């Protein structure tokens, strides 16, 4: 290894350690928030439900379809942490011919993490697959999955170097579809048929990858991808504390923007408009919608199974509502340093009241939706008490929350 190559390796290592050092205080704050305890409860619930499920799998359960969905996600997910920043276009680009060693560390890290995730999914899925009519060898499926994972990581790297976004997206979609087809073959067909089919698909994908024009090293795309990954980390930490380094890019979101036209003009609605616009245009609305979507899926599944006599659905509903409230709390940091509040005659007291109005509206919509999602399957099974528990908690939470917001936001505004 040359001296210059060794320096690139040291840069990769130092940046990796610097990022861990940077996020460690936020991880400590998260650990003190009670989230680990809540996650532990959900893990315990999942394990209990899982062991109960594998001993009583319903007749006609789509075992193969479940495997195709889970394994395709695990096999195709290939994130790549490069630690590259915008300044590297100036300082590291002269060493582009030596960046292969630098990227080798990133590729190896990504592959190890992907294999670990795949191992966890296989650990939970293979006992279910064992009960299929004519399963292949579990060890053979595990080895094949590892090989397909390595292939996905390789083709994922080649996709990043494609010049045109349209061709890159098309190749990514084809990779996902062909991976799903290969997984289906390994779960359904004989091993030798699945092997030949997988090799044929790999050859087809390799041939398609010879067509598009490629960068020798996709600096801009890798830098954007690294920035997006860091942003996701800080959005997660932003649920628990104020993140000074968090930069958000506004989105128009025309499917929600029409709501702003329903807000009346005037001082009594000024901050309602500002906070509503922030929710719609910033990443916050995306986070809340993803929380609701994911929570609704898990909630409906738990309610349909009547887990813990329906009270598991109540716990999930309460947990989702608390997470949404936690996200909305980060909105209090917005406009705290704005000079416009000293220019226009808008009182801070009205600002607090209008923030509470926006907060309550979003929570009310979320709570009603979550209650409906769990109420339909539970009430069809004659389980009414868990639905009442969720509804009562939602009402009490929304009645208690304004006082806490008023106290916290008033103190925050006084500090500025």
Protein backbone atom coordinates (compact mmCIF):
# COMPACT_ATOMS: atom_id res chain seq x y z
CA UNK A 1 0.00 0.00 0.00
CA UNK A 2 1.38 3.36 -1.04
CA UNK A 3 1.65 6.32 1.31
CA UNK A 4 -1.12 8.16 -0.57
CA UNK A 5 -3.43 5.14 -0.43
CA UNK A 6 -2.78 4.82 3.28
CA UNK A 7 -3.71 8.49 3.74
CA UNK A 8 -7.06 7.91 1.99
CA UNK A 9 -7.76 4.97 4.28
CA UNK A 10 -6.95 7.14 7.29
CA UNK A 11 -9.33 9.82 6.00
CA UNK A 12 -12.15 7.26 5.74
CA UNK A 13 -11.46 5.97 9.26
CA UNK A 14 -11.18 9.43 10.81
CA UNK A 15 -14.43 10.59 9.21
CA UNK A 16 -16.26 7.48 10.36
CA UNK A 17 -15.07 8.00 13.93
CA UNK A 18 -15.85 11.73 13.78
CA UNK A 19 -19.45 10.99 12.76
CA UNK A 20 -19.88 8.52 15.63
CA UNK A 21 -18.45 11.08 18.03
CA UNK A 22 -20.78 13.71 16.60
CA UNK A 23 -23.98 11.70 17.05
CA UNK A 24 -23.11 10.10 20.40
CA UNK A 25 -24.60 12.96 22.51
CA UNK A 26 -27.88 12.64 20.61
CA UNK A 27 -27.92 8.87 21.10
CA UNK A 28 -27.46 9.47 24.83
CA UNK A 29 -30.40 11.90 24.83
CA UNK A 30 -32.53 9.33 23.01
CA UNK A 31 -31.61 6.65 25.54
CA UNK A 32 -32.74 8.94 28.36
CA UNK A 33 -36.10 9.67 26.72
CA UNK A 34 -37.71 6.34 27.55
CA UNK A 35 -37.66 5.19 23.92
CA UNK A 36 -35.52 2.08 24.66
CA UNK A 37 -38.03 0.94 27.25
CA UNK A 38 -40.94 1.39 24.84
CA UNK A 39 -39.04 -0.39 22.06
CA UNK A 40 -38.25 -3.23 24.45
CA UNK A 41 -41.96 -3.66 25.16
CA UNK A 42 -42.72 -3.84 21.46
CA UNK A 43 -39.90 -6.33 20.87
CA UNK A 44 -41.26 -8.53 23.67
CA UNK A 45 -44.75 -8.28 22.17
CA UNK A 46 -43.38 -9.15 18.71
CA UNK A 47 -41.50 -12.20 20.01
CA UNK A 48 -44.53 -13.49 21.89
CA UNK A 49 -46.72 -13.01 18.82
CA UNK A 50 -44.09 -14.58 16.56
CA UNK A 51 -43.68 -17.78 18.55
CA UNK A 52 -47.44 -18.07 18.86
CA UNK A 53 -47.76 -17.59 15.10
CA UNK A 54 -45.19 -20.19 14.00
CA UNK A 55 -46.92 -22.80 16.17
CA UNK A 56 -50.34 -21.97 14.73
CA UNK A 57 -49.86 -20.85 11.12
CA UNK A 58 -53.30 -20.52 9.50
CA UNK A 59 -54.11 -22.81 6.61
CA UNK A 60 -53.54 -21.11 3.30
CA UNK A 61 -51.20 -18.48 4.75
CA UNK A 62 -49.09 -16.98 1.89
CA UNK A 63 -45.71 -18.16 3.18
CA UNK A 64 -43.91 -17.77 -0.15
CA UNK A 65 -45.40 -14.33 -0.82
CA UNK A 66 -44.28 -13.15 2.63
CA UNK A 67 -40.77 -14.44 1.94
CA UNK A 68 -40.58 -12.74 -1.44
CA UNK A 69 -41.58 -9.40 0.10
CA UNK A 70 -39.27 -9.58 3.13
CA UNK A 71 -36.23 -11.02 1.39
CA UNK A 72 -36.47 -8.70 -1.61
CA UNK A 73 -36.40 -5.69 0.70
CA UNK A 74 -33.42 -7.05 2.62
CA UNK A 75 -31.51 -8.07 -0.50
CA UNK A 76 -32.06 -4.89 -2.51
CA UNK A 77 -31.47 -2.40 0.30
CA UNK A 78 -27.86 -1.34 -0.27
CA UNK A 79 -27.00 1.97 1.45
CA UNK A 80 -23.46 3.25 1.08
CA UNK A 81 -21.79 5.55 3.62
CA UNK A 82 -18.90 7.33 1.93
CA UNK A 83 -18.43 10.29 4.34
CA UNK A 84 -17.81 12.48 1.29
CA UNK A 85 -18.52 16.23 1.50
CA UNK A 86 -18.72 19.03 -1.06
CA UNK A 87 -15.14 20.16 -0.44
CA UNK A 88 -13.86 16.74 -1.58
CA UNK A 89 -14.52 17.75 -5.18
CA UNK A 90 -11.55 20.08 -4.77
CA UNK A 91 -9.32 18.23 -2.32
CA UNK A 92 -9.88 14.55 -3.15
CA UNK A 93 -10.70 14.65 -6.86
CA UNK A 94 -7.00 14.87 -7.82
CA UNK A 95 -6.66 11.44 -6.17
CA UNK A 96 -9.63 9.96 -8.01
CA UNK A 97 -7.47 7.20 -9.51
CA UNK A 98 -6.76 6.02 -5.94
CA UNK A 99 -10.34 6.30 -4.60
CA UNK A 100 -10.92 2.61 -5.26
CA UNK A 101 -9.25 1.77 -1.95
CA UNK A 102 -11.30 4.45 -0.16
CA UNK A 103 -14.57 3.11 -1.58
CA UNK A 104 -13.53 -0.44 -0.76
CA UNK A 105 -13.96 0.41 2.93
CA UNK A 106 -17.43 1.85 2.30
CA UNK A 107 -18.45 -1.12 0.18
CA UNK A 108 -17.27 -3.60 2.79
CA UNK A 109 -19.12 -1.74 5.56
CA UNK A 110 -22.31 -1.68 3.51
CA UNK A 111 -22.08 -5.36 2.67
CA UNK A 112 -21.50 -6.40 6.28
CA UNK A 113 -24.47 -4.37 7.49
CA UNK A 114 -26.64 -5.76 4.70
CA UNK A 115 -25.66 -9.34 5.52
CA UNK A 116 -26.46 -8.78 9.19
CA UNK A 117 -29.93 -7.44 8.34
CA UNK A 118 -30.46 -10.36 5.97
CA UNK A 119 -29.42 -12.80 8.69
CA UNK A 120 -31.97 -11.36 11.11
CA UNK A 121 -34.79 -11.62 8.55
CA UNK A 122 -33.78 -15.18 7.63
CA UNK A 123 -33.68 -16.08 11.32
CA UNK A 124 -37.34 -15.14 11.66
CA UNK A 125 -38.57 -16.23 8.23
CA UNK A 126 -36.96 -19.65 7.75
CA UNK A 127 -38.86 -21.31 10.66
CA UNK A 128 -42.04 -20.17 8.92
CA UNK A 129 -40.79 -21.33 5.52
CA UNK A 130 -39.96 -24.75 6.97
CA UNK A 131 -43.70 -25.40 7.23
CA UNK A 132 -44.27 -24.90 3.49
CA UNK A 133 -45.26 -27.93 1.40
CA UNK A 134 -41.88 -28.78 -0.20
CA UNK A 135 -39.21 -26.42 1.08
CA UNK A 136 -35.66 -26.38 -0.20
CA UNK A 137 -32.77 -26.79 2.23
CA UNK A 138 -32.70 -23.88 4.66
CA UNK A 139 -28.91 -23.69 4.53
CA UNK A 140 -29.01 -23.65 0.73
CA UNK A 141 -31.48 -20.74 0.77
CA UNK A 142 -29.28 -18.86 3.25
CA UNK A 143 -26.18 -19.29 1.04
CA UNK A 144 -28.11 -18.27 -2.07
CA UNK A 145 -29.47 -15.21 -0.28
CA UNK A 146 -25.95 -14.16 0.71
CA UNK A 147 -24.79 -14.51 -2.91
CA UNK A 148 -27.74 -12.50 -4.21
CA UNK A 149 -27.03 -9.84 -1.57
CA UNK A 150 -23.43 -9.52 -2.76
CA UNK A 151 -24.68 -9.17 -6.34
CA UNK A 152 -27.13 -6.46 -5.34
CA UNK A 153 -24.39 -4.52 -3.58
CA UNK A 154 -22.22 -4.73 -6.70
CA UNK A 155 -24.95 -3.64 -9.10
CA UNK A 156 -26.05 -0.95 -6.62
CA UNK A 157 -22.57 0.57 -6.88
CA UNK A 158 -22.70 0.44 -10.68
CA UNK A 159 -26.10 2.19 -10.62
CA UNK A 160 -24.61 5.11 -8.69
CA UNK A 161 -22.13 5.72 -11.49
CA UNK A 162 -24.77 5.97 -14.26
CA UNK A 163 -24.79 9.50 -15.69
CA UNK A 164 -28.50 9.95 -16.44
CA UNK A 165 -31.03 9.70 -13.63
CA UNK A 166 -33.70 8.10 -15.84
CA UNK A 167 -31.43 5.20 -16.80
CA UNK A 168 -30.27 4.83 -13.20
CA UNK A 169 -33.83 4.65 -11.85
CA UNK A 170 -34.82 2.18 -14.57
CA UNK A 171 -31.88 -0.08 -13.74
CA UNK A 172 -32.74 0.09 -10.05
CA UNK A 173 -36.36 -0.90 -10.68
CA UNK A 174 -35.21 -3.79 -12.88
CA UNK A 175 -32.79 -4.92 -10.16
CA UNK A 176 -35.62 -5.01 -7.62
CA UNK A 177 -37.93 -6.91 -9.99
CA UNK A 178 -35.28 -9.45 -11.00
CA UNK A 179 -34.30 -9.96 -7.36
CA UNK A 180 -37.92 -10.65 -6.45
CA UNK A 181 -38.10 -13.17 -9.33
CA UNK A 182 -34.91 -14.88 -8.12
CA UNK A 183 -36.21 -15.06 -4.54
CA UNK A 184 -39.47 -16.58 -5.78
CA UNK A 185 -37.52 -19.23 -7.69
CA UNK A 186 -35.46 -20.20 -4.64
CA UNK A 187 -38.57 -20.46 -2.46
CA UNK A 188 -40.75 -22.36 -4.91
CA UNK A 189 -38.66 -24.25 -7.50
CA UNK A 190 -36.03 -26.95 -7.13
CA UNK A 191 -32.57 -25.72 -6.20
CA UNK A 192 -30.96 -26.47 -9.58
CA UNK A 193 -33.77 -24.69 -11.42
CA UNK A 194 -33.50 -21.71 -9.08
CA UNK A 195 -29.71 -21.61 -9.59
CA UNK A 196 -29.95 -21.63 -13.40
CA UNK A 197 -32.73 -19.01 -13.31
CA UNK A 198 -30.72 -16.76 -10.97
CA UNK A 199 -27.62 -17.00 -13.17
CA UNK A 200 -29.74 -16.12 -16.21
CA UNK A 201 -31.17 -13.06 -14.43
CA UNK A 202 -27.70 -11.98 -13.28
CA UNK A 203 -26.40 -12.26 -16.85
CA UNK A 204 -29.35 -10.22 -18.13
CA UNK A 205 -28.76 -7.49 -15.56
CA UNK A 206 -25.03 -7.44 -16.30
CA UNK A 207 -25.76 -7.06 -20.03
CA UNK A 208 -28.17 -4.17 -19.37
CA UNK A 209 -25.56 -2.45 -17.23
CA UNK A 210 -23.20 -2.30 -20.21
CA UNK A 211 -25.56 0.05 -22.06
CA UNK A 212 -25.69 3.36 -20.11
CA UNK A 213 -22.91 5.94 -19.94
CA UNK A 214 -21.07 6.02 -16.60
CA UNK A 215 -18.91 8.35 -14.58
CA UNK A 216 -15.54 7.01 -13.58
CA UNK A 217 -16.47 8.26 -10.11
CA UNK A 218 -19.87 9.83 -9.33
CA UNK A 219 -18.70 12.58 -6.99
CA UNK A 220 -21.85 14.71 -6.99
CA UNK A 221 -24.25 11.79 -6.55
CA UNK A 222 -22.25 10.22 -3.72
CA UNK A 223 -22.01 13.57 -1.92
CA UNK A 224 -25.79 14.11 -2.23
CA UNK A 225 -26.47 10.59 -1.02
CA UNK A 226 -24.20 11.06 1.99
CA UNK A 227 -25.87 14.39 2.84
CA UNK A 228 -29.32 12.78 2.61
CA UNK A 229 -28.23 9.96 4.94
CA UNK A 230 -26.89 12.41 7.50
CA UNK A 231 -30.13 14.39 7.28
CA UNK A 232 -32.17 11.26 8.06
CA UNK A 233 -30.08 10.67 11.17
CA UNK A 234 -30.62 14.22 12.37
CA UNK A 235 -34.33 14.10 11.61
CA UNK A 236 -34.51 11.11 13.93
CA UNK A 237 -32.55 12.92 16.63
CA UNK A 238 -34.71 15.99 16.07
CA UNK A 239 -37.62 14.08 17.61
CA UNK A 240 -35.89 14.30 20.97
CA UNK A 241 -33.86 17.51 20.99
CA UNK A 242 -33.07 20.68 19.05
CA UNK A 243 -30.54 20.03 16.28
CA UNK A 244 -28.68 23.22 15.30
CA UNK A 245 -27.03 21.55 12.30
CA UNK A 246 -30.32 20.33 10.84
CA UNK A 247 -31.06 21.99 7.52
CA UNK A 248 -34.46 21.43 5.91
CA UNK A 249 -35.40 22.03 2.28
CA UNK A 250 -38.97 23.21 1.64
CA UNK A 251 -41.30 21.11 -0.52
CA UNK A 252 -44.36 22.47 -2.28
CA UNK A 253 -46.64 19.44 -1.67
CA UNK A 254 -49.56 20.66 -3.76
CA UNK A 255 -51.77 17.85 -2.43
CA UNK A 256 -51.66 19.57 1.00
CA UNK A 257 -51.00 23.20 0.03
CA UNK A 258 -54.71 23.85 -0.66
CA UNK A 259 -55.30 23.71 3.09
CA UNK A 260 -53.44 27.00 3.50
CA UNK A 261 -56.08 28.73 1.38
CA UNK A 262 -58.69 27.82 3.99
CA UNK A 263 -56.94 29.88 6.70
CA UNK A 264 -58.36 33.37 7.16
CA UNK A 265 -56.17 36.46 6.95
CA UNK A 266 -55.56 38.61 10.01
CA UNK A 267 -53.41 38.84 13.15
CA UNK A 268 -55.51 36.20 14.89
CA UNK A 269 -54.52 33.67 12.21
CA UNK A 270 -51.00 34.82 11.26
CA UNK A 271 -49.09 32.20 13.21
CA UNK A 272 -51.65 29.53 12.34
CA UNK A 273 -50.71 30.15 8.71
CA UNK A 274 -46.97 30.15 9.43
CA UNK A 275 -47.00 26.94 11.46
CA UNK A 276 -49.39 25.19 9.07
CA UNK A 277 -47.16 26.18 6.13
CA UNK A 278 -44.12 24.84 7.99
CA UNK A 279 -45.82 21.51 8.63
CA UNK A 280 -46.87 21.17 5.00
CA UNK A 281 -43.69 22.39 3.30
CA UNK A 282 -40.97 21.03 5.56
CA UNK A 283 -39.97 17.42 6.18
CA UNK A 284 -42.25 17.29 9.23
CA UNK A 285 -45.37 16.47 7.20
CA UNK A 286 -43.52 13.63 5.47
CA UNK A 287 -42.40 12.21 8.80
CA UNK A 288 -45.90 12.42 10.28
CA UNK A 289 -47.48 10.78 7.23
CA UNK A 290 -44.94 7.97 7.31
CA UNK A 291 -45.58 7.47 11.03
CA UNK A 292 -49.32 7.31 10.40
CA UNK A 293 -48.91 4.93 7.45
CA UNK A 294 -46.58 2.57 9.28
CA UNK A 295 -48.60 2.81 12.50
CA UNK A 296 -51.83 2.10 10.62
CA UNK A 297 -50.36 -1.02 9.04
CA UNK A 298 -49.08 -2.43 12.34
CA UNK A 299 -52.22 -1.28 14.14
CA UNK A 300 -54.57 -2.98 11.71
CA UNK A 301 -52.54 -6.18 11.84
CA UNK A 302 -52.57 -6.25 15.67
CA UNK A 303 -56.29 -5.39 15.79
CA UNK A 304 -57.20 -8.06 13.24
CA UNK A 305 -55.28 -10.65 15.24
CA UNK A 306 -56.91 -9.38 18.47
CA UNK A 307 -53.50 -9.64 20.13
CA UNK A 308 -53.59 -9.34 23.91
CA UNK A 309 -57.40 -9.28 23.66
CA UNK A 310 -57.15 -6.12 21.57
CA UNK A 311 -55.03 -4.15 24.02
CA UNK A 312 -51.92 -4.53 21.85
CA UNK A 313 -53.68 -2.34 19.29
CA UNK A 314 -54.39 0.22 22.01
CA UNK A 315 -50.72 0.34 23.00
CA UNK A 316 -49.63 0.75 19.37
CA UNK A 317 -52.18 3.52 18.83
CA UNK A 318 -51.02 5.35 21.96
CA UNK A 319 -47.36 4.96 21.00
CA UNK A 320 -47.98 6.35 17.49
CA UNK A 321 -49.89 9.32 18.88
CA UNK A 322 -47.07 10.08 21.32
CA UNK A 323 -44.51 9.92 18.50
CA UNK A 324 -46.57 12.31 16.39
CA UNK A 325 -46.82 14.67 19.36
CA UNK A 326 -43.07 14.42 19.82
CA UNK A 327 -42.54 15.39 16.20
CA UNK A 328 -44.93 18.34 16.44
CA UNK A 329 -43.02 19.58 19.50
CA UNK A 330 -39.99 20.27 17.30
CA UNK A 331 -42.06 22.91 15.50
CA UNK A 332 -41.73 25.20 18.54
CA UNK A 333 -38.15 25.93 17.52
CA UNK A 334 -39.37 27.50 14.29
CA UNK A 335 -39.31 31.31 13.96
CA UNK A 336 -37.85 31.67 17.44
CA UNK A 337 -35.08 33.96 16.13
CA UNK A 338 -37.15 35.71 13.46
CA UNK A 339 -36.96 39.52 13.39
CA UNK A 340 -40.45 39.84 11.92
CA UNK A 341 -42.08 39.30 15.30
CA UNK A 342 -40.56 42.66 16.35
CA UNK A 343 -41.73 44.41 13.18
CA UNK A 344 -45.38 43.36 13.00
CA UNK A 345 -47.74 43.94 15.97
CA UNK A 346 -48.23 40.27 16.81
CA UNK A 347 -48.35 39.36 20.49
CA UNK A 348 -46.42 36.39 21.83
CA UNK A 349 -49.50 35.30 23.78
CA UNK A 350 -51.47 34.96 20.55
CA UNK A 351 -48.56 33.08 19.04
CA UNK A 352 -48.73 30.45 21.78
CA UNK A 353 -52.49 30.08 21.39
CA UNK A 354 -52.24 29.74 17.61
CA UNK A 355 -49.47 27.15 17.90
CA UNK A 356 -51.70 25.14 20.23
CA UNK A 357 -54.51 25.39 17.67
CA UNK A 358 -52.34 23.94 14.89
CA UNK A 359 -50.90 21.28 17.20
CA UNK A 360 -54.35 20.21 18.39
CA UNK A 361 -55.73 20.04 14.85
CA UNK A 362 -52.96 17.73 13.60
CA UNK A 363 -53.20 15.54 16.70
CA UNK A 364 -56.99 15.35 16.41
CA UNK A 365 -56.84 14.20 12.78
CA UNK A 366 -54.14 11.65 13.64
CA UNK A 367 -55.99 10.35 16.72
CA UNK A 368 -59.30 9.96 14.88
CA UNK A 369 -57.62 8.08 12.03
CA UNK A 370 -55.72 5.73 14.36
CA UNK A 371 -58.87 5.04 16.38
CA UNK A 372 -60.85 4.22 13.24
CA UNK A 373 -58.13 1.88 11.95
CA UNK A 374 -58.20 -0.18 15.13
CA UNK A 375 -61.94 0.19 15.84
CA UNK A 376 -63.18 -1.49 12.66
CA UNK A 377 -61.48 -4.90 13.11
CA UNK A 378 -61.82 -4.90 16.92
CA UNK A 379 -65.51 -4.02 17.01
CA UNK A 380 -66.27 -6.64 14.35
CA UNK A 381 -64.85 -9.15 16.84
CA UNK A 382 -66.90 -7.73 19.70
CA UNK A 383 -63.93 -6.04 21.43
CA UNK A 384 -65.04 -2.56 22.47
CA UNK A 385 -62.99 -1.83 25.61
CA UNK A 386 -59.58 -1.44 23.84
CA UNK A 387 -61.13 1.08 21.44
CA UNK A 388 -62.58 3.03 24.36
CA UNK A 389 -59.18 2.98 26.12
CA UNK A 390 -57.47 4.44 23.04
CA UNK A 391 -60.14 7.10 22.61
CA UNK A 392 -60.03 8.11 26.30
CA UNK A 393 -56.22 8.34 26.23
CA UNK A 394 -56.34 10.48 23.08
CA UNK A 395 -58.80 12.89 24.71
CA UNK A 396 -56.78 13.10 27.93
CA UNK A 397 -53.51 13.57 26.03
CA UNK A 398 -54.93 16.40 23.93
CA UNK A 399 -56.41 18.00 27.05
CA UNK A 400 -53.09 17.82 28.96
CA UNK A 401 -50.79 18.80 26.10
CA UNK A 402 -51.77 22.50 25.66
CA UNK A 403 -50.67 23.43 29.21
CA UNK A 404 -47.28 21.83 28.66
CA UNK A 405 -46.89 23.54 25.27
CA UNK A 406 -47.87 26.91 26.72
CA UNK A 407 -45.31 26.62 29.49
CA UNK A 408 -42.51 25.39 27.24
CA UNK A 409 -43.12 27.75 24.32
CA UNK A 410 -43.53 30.79 26.59
CA UNK A 411 -40.18 30.05 28.23
CA UNK A 412 -38.56 29.51 24.85
CA UNK A 413 -39.82 32.85 23.52
CA UNK A 414 -38.69 34.69 26.64
CA UNK A 415 -35.16 33.38 26.12
CA UNK A 416 -35.10 35.12 22.75
